Coordinates of C-alpha atoms and ligand atoms in Angstrom, one line a residue:
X99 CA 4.6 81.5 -22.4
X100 CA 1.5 82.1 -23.9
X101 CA -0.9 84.2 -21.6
X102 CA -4.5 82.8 -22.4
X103 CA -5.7 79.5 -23.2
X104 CA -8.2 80.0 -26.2
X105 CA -9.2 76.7 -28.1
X106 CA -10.4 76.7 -32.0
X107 CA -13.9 77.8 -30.8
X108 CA -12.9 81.2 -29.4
X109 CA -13.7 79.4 -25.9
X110 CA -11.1 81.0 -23.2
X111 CA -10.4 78.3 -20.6
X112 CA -9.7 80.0 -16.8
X113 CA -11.4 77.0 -15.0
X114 CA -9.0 74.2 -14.0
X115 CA -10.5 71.3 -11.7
X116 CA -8.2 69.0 -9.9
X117 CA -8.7 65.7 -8.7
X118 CA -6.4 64.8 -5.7
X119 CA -7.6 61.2 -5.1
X120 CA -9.6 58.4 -6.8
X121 CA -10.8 57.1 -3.7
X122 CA -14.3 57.5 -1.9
X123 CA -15.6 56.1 1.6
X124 CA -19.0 56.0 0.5
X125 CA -20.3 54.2 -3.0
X126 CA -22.8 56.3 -4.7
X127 CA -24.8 54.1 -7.1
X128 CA -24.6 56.8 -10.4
X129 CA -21.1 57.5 -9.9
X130 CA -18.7 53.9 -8.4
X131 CA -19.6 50.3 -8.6
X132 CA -20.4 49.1 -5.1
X133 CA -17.3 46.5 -4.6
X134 CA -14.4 45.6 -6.5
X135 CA -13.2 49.0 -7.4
X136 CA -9.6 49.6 -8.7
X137 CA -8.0 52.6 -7.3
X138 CA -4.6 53.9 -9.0
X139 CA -1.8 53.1 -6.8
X140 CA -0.2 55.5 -4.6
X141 CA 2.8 56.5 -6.3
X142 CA 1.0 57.2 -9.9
X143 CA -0.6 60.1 -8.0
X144 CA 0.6 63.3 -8.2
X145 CA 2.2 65.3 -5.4
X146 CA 0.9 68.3 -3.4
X147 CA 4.6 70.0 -5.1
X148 CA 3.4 68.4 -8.6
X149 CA 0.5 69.6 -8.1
X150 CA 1.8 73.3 -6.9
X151 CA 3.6 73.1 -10.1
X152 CA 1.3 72.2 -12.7
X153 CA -1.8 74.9 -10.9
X154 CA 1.5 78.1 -11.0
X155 CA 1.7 77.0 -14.5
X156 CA -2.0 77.0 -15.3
X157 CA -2.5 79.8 -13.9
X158 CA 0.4 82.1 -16.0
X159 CA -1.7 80.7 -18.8
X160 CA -4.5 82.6 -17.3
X161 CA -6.7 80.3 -14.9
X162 CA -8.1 82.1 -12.0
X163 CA -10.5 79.6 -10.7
X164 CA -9.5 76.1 -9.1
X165 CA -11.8 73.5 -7.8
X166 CA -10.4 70.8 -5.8
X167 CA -12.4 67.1 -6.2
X168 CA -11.9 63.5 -6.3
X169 CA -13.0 60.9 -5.5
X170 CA -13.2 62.1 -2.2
X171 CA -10.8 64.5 -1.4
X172 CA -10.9 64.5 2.3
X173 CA -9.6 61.5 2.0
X174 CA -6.4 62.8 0.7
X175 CA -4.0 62.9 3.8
X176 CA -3.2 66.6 5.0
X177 CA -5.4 68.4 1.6
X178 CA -5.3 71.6 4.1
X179 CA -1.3 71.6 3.2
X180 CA -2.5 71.7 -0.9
X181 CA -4.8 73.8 -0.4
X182 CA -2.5 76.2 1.7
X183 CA -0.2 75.8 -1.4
X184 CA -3.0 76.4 -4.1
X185 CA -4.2 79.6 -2.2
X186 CA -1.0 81.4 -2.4
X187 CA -0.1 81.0 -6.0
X188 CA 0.2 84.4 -8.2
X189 CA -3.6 84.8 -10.1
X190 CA -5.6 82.0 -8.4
X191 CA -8.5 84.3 -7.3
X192 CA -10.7 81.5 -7.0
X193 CA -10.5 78.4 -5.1
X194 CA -12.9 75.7 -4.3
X195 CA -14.0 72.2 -3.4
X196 CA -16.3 69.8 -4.0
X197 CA -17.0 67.2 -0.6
X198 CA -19.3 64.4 -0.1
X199 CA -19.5 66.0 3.5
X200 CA -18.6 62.3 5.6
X201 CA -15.1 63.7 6.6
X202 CA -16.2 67.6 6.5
X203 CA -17.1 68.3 10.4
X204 CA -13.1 66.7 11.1
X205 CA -11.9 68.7 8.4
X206 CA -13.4 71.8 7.8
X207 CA -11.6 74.6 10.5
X208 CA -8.6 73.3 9.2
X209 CA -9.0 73.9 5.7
X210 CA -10.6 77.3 6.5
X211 CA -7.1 78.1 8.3
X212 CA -5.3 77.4 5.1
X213 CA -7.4 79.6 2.8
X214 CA -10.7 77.9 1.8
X215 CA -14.1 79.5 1.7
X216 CA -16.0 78.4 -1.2
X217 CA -17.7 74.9 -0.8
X218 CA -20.2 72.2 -2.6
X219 CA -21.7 69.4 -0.6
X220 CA -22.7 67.0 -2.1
X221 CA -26.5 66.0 -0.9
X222 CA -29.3 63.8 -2.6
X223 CA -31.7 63.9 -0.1
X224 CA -32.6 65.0 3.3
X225 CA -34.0 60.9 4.1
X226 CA -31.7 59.2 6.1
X227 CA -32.7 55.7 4.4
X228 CA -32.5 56.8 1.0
X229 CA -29.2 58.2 1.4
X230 CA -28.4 54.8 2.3
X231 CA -30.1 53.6 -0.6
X232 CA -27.9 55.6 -3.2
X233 CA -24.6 55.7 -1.3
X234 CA -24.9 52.3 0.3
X235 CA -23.0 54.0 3.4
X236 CA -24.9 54.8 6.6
X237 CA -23.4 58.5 6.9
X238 CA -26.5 61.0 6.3
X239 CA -25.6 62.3 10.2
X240 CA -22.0 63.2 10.0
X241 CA -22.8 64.9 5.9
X242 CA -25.6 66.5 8.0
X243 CA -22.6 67.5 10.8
X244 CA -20.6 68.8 8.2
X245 CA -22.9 71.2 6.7
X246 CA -23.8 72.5 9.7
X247 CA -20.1 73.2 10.8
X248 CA -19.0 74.7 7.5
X249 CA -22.1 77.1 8.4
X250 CA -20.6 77.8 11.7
X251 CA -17.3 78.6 10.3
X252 CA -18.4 80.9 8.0
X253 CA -17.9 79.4 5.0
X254 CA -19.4 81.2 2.4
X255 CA -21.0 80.5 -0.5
X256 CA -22.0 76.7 0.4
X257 CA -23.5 74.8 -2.6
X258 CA -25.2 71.4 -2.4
X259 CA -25.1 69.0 -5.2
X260 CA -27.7 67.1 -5.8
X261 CA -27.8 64.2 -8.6
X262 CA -31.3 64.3 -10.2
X263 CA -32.2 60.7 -11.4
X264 CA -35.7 59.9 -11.9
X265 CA -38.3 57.8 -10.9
X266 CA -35.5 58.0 -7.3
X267 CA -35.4 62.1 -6.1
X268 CA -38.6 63.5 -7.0
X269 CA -39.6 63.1 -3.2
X270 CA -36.1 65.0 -2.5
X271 CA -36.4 68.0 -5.0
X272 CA -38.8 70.4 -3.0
X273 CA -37.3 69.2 0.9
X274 CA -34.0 70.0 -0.3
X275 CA -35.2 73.9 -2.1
X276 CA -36.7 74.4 1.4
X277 CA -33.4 73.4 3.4
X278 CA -31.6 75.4 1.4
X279 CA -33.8 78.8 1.4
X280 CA -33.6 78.5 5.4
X281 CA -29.9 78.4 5.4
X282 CA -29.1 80.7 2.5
X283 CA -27.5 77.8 0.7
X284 CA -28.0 77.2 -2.9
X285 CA -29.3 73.5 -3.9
X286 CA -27.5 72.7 -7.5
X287 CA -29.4 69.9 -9.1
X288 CA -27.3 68.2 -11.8
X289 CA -29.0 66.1 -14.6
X290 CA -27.8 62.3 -14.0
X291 CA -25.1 62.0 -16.6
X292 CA -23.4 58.9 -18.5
X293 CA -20.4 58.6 -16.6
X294 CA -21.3 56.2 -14.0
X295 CA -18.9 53.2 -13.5
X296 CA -21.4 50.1 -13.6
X297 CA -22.9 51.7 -17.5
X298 CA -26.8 52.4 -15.6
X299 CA -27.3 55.5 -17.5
X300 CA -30.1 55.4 -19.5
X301 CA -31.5 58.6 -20.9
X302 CA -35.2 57.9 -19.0
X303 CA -33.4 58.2 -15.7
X304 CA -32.6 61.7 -16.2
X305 CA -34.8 63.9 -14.0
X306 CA -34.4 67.1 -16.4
X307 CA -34.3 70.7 -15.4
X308 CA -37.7 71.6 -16.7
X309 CA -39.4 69.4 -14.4
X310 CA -37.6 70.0 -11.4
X311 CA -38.3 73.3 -12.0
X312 CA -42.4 73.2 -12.5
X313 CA -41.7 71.2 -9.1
X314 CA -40.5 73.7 -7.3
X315 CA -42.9 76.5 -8.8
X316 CA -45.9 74.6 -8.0
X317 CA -44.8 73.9 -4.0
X318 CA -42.9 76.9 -3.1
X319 CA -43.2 79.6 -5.6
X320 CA -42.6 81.4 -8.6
X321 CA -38.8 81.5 -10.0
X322 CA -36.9 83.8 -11.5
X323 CA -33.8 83.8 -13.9
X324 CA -31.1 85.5 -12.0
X325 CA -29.8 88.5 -14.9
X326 CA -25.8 89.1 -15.3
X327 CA -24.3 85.6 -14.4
X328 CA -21.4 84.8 -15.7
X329 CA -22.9 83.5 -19.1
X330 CA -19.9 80.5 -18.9
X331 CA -20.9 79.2 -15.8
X332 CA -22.3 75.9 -16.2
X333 CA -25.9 75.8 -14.0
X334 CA -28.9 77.8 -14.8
X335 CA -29.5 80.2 -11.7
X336 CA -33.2 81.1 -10.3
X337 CA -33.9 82.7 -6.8
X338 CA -37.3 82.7 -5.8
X339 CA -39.2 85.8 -6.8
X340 CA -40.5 86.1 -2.9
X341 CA -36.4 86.9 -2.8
X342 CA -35.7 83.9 -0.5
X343 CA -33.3 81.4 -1.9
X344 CA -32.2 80.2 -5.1
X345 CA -31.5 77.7 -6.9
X346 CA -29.1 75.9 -9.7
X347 CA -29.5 73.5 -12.4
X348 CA -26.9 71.7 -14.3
X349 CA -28.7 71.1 -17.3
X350 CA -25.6 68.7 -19.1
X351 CA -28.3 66.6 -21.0
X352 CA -31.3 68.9 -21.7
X353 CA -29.2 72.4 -22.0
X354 CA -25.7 71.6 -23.0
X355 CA -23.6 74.3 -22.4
X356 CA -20.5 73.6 -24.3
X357 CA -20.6 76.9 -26.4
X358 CA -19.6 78.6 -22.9
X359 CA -17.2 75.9 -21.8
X360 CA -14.5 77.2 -20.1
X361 CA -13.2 74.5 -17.8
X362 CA -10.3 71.7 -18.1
X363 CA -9.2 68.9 -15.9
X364 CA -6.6 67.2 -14.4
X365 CA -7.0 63.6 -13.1
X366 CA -5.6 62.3 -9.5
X367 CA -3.0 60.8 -12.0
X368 CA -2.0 63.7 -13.9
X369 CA -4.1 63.3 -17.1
X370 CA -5.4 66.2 -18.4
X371 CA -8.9 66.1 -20.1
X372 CA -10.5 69.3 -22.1
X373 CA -13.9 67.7 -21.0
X374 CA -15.3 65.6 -18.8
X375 CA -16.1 63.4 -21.2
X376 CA -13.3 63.3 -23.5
X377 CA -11.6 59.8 -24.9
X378 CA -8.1 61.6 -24.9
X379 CA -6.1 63.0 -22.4
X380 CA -2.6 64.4 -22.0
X381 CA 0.3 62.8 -20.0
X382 CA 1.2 65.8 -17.9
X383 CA 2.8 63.4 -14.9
X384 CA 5.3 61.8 -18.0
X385 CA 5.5 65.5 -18.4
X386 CA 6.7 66.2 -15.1
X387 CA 8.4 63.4 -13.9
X388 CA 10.8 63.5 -17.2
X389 CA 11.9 67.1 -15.7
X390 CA 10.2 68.7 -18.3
X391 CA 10.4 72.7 -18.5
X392 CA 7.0 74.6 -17.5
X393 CA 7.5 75.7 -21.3
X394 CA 7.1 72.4 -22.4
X395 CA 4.0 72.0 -20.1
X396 CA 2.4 74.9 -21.2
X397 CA 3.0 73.6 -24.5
X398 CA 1.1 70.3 -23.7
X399 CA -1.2 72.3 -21.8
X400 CA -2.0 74.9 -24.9
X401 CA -2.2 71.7 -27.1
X402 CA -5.0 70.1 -24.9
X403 CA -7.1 72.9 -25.3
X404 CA -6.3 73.8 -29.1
X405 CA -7.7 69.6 -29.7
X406 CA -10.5 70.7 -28.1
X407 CA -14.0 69.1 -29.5
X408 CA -16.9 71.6 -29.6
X409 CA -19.0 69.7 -27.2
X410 CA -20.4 66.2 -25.8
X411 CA -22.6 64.6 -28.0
X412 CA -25.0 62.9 -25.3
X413 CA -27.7 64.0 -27.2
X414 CA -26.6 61.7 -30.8
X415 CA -26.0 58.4 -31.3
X416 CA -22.9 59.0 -31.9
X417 CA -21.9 59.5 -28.2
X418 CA -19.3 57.3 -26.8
X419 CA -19.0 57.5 -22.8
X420 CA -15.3 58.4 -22.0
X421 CA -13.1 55.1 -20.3
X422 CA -12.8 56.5 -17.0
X423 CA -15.8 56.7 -14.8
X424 CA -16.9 59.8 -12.5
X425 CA -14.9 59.2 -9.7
X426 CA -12.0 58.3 -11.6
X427 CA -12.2 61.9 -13.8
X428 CA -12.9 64.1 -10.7
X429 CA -16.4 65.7 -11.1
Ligands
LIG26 N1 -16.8 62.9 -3.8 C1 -17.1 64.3 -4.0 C2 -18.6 64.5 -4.2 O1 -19.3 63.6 -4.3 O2 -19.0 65.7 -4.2 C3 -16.4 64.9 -5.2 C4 -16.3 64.1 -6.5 S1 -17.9 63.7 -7.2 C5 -17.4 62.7 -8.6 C6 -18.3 65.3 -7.9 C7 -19.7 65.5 -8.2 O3 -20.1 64.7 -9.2 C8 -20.7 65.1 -7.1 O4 -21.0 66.3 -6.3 C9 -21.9 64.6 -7.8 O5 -22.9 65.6 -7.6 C10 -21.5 64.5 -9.2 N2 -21.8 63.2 -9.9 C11 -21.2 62.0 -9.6 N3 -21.7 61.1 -10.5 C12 -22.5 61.8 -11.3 C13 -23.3 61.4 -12.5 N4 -23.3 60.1 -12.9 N5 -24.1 62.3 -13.1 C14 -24.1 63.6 -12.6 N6 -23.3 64.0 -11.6 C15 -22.6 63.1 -10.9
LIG27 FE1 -17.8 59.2 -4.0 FE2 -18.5 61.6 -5.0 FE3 -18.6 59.4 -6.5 FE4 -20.3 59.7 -4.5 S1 -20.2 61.0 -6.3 S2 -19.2 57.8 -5.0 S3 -19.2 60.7 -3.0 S4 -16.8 60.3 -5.7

């Protein structure tokens, strides 16, 4: 079996994200439509074994880090029992997840107990009315809960996500920098992107990283690069040059960072995508559930990356936004 996955770009890929569920209890505006969406029946899901399977195989072709998503992936039924499995397989140094928070307070000592340390919340704002506004859900309290209890635990580090749109978070930029430097938690602010299910995105409702960033400097302080990151992680890092805090940008639409991609994904259903916004995807749950050898889902796996594209072309007219919204992909 081949021992690294390196596309036609040089581009080694460690970084596998895995989307357990399609589903969400809340309805963010940039991300699911509010009513009528179509969730993929039960059974096209993959297992927690499938899953087991495909991660062991990922990772003798050399991914390290996981990141479990969705949807919402406390919605999955027992996750801690996945992510007991994930933990324990051979070379997974890394695993994570990303949360809207509304099930975390339930949840969290359990999936502490099975292995989990690294988490992202994901927070817009600190008002309880326009959370309600962009999630159309009333659960600002029990996200808030959540936080707090992953704090409590221990977990460490905590992230928040935070979708910039303009003209809508401005107010939210500077509160949220402030929560996070009293709580040692690092606010990620992630450039709106074209992958919303009702087609809103427009390139004007992109709050970009520049701004946010003379926001910031102009309210709380000076900012800082932070030297020796991992150049192929995907957010800009700053801490704040009084040394308290720091922040992240995901910079998809101003600073594209597909030269450093190193990241694949695999869909609730099994589809595995070389980017998020990739029109292609490979059929890993025909894969499995035709009692294929890992050989010949290595093989499929090795082929996804080698088709690899050298990056999203948001920025051309060219760009096409992929069939399968946000929630559907696992973000
Ligand atoms: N439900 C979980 C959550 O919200 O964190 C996990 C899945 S969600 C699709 C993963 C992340 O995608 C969220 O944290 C949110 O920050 C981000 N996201 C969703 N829609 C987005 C969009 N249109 N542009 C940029 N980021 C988006
Ligand atoms: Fe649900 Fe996450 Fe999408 Fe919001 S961003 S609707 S929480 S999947």
């Amino acid at each position: 079996m081949t021992k690294q996955l390196i596309d036609t770009f040089g581009r080694i890929h460690d970084n596998l994200r895995v989307s357990v569920t399609d589903r969400c209890n809340i309805r963010c505006f940039y991300c699911m439509p509010e009513t009528d969406v179509k969730f993929q029946p039960r059974e096209q899901l993959l297992t927690f074994e499938e899953i087991e399977r495909f991660v062991s195989i990922a990772a003798r072709l050399g991914v390290r880090k996981v990141r479990v998503t969705g949807g919402e992936p406390l919605l999955r039924k027992n996750l801690s029992t996945l992510i007991r499995k994930l933990a324990a397989i051979e070379g997974i140094e890394d695993l994570a997840l990303t949360t809207n928070g509304v099930l975390l307070a339930q949840q969290a000592a359990e999936l502490y107990d099975a292995g989990l340390r690294r988490i992202n919340v994901h927070l817009d704002t600190l008002d309880r009315e326009r959370f309600r506004q962009i999630t159309r859900r009333d659960d600002f309290d029990r996200v808030m809960e959540g936080i707090e209890t992953c704090r409590r635990l221990g977990y460490g580090p905590i992230k928040i996500n935070v979708v910039a749109v303009k003209n809508l978070i401005e107010p939210d930029i500077v509160p949220l920098a402030r929560f996070g430097r009293e709580r040692d938690i690092e606010i990620r602010y992630i450039e709106f992107m074209p992958l919303d299910a009702q087609g809103l995105w427009e390139r004007g409702r992109v709050l970009l990283a520049d701004d946010m960033i003379a926001m910031l400097e102009r309210e709380i302080g000076a900012l800082e690069e932070i030297p020796d990151r991992d150049p192929r992680a995907p957010a800009s890092e700053y801490r704040f040059v009084d040394g308290i805090g720091r922040v992240g940008f995901i910079a998809s639409v101003s600073r594209p960072f597909c030269l450093n991609c190193n990241r694949l994904r695999i869909t609730a259903d099994g589809q595995l995508r070389y980017c998020l916004f990739a029109v292609e995807e490979t059929d890993i749950r025909a894969l499995i559930r035709r009692q294929a050898s890992d050989e010949e889902i290595a093989e499929a796996v090795a082929g996804s990356v080698r088709a690899k594209w050298l990056g999203h072309e948001i920025n051309t007219a060219r760009f096409v936004a992929p069939p399968r919204p946000m929630y559907s992909i696992g973000g």
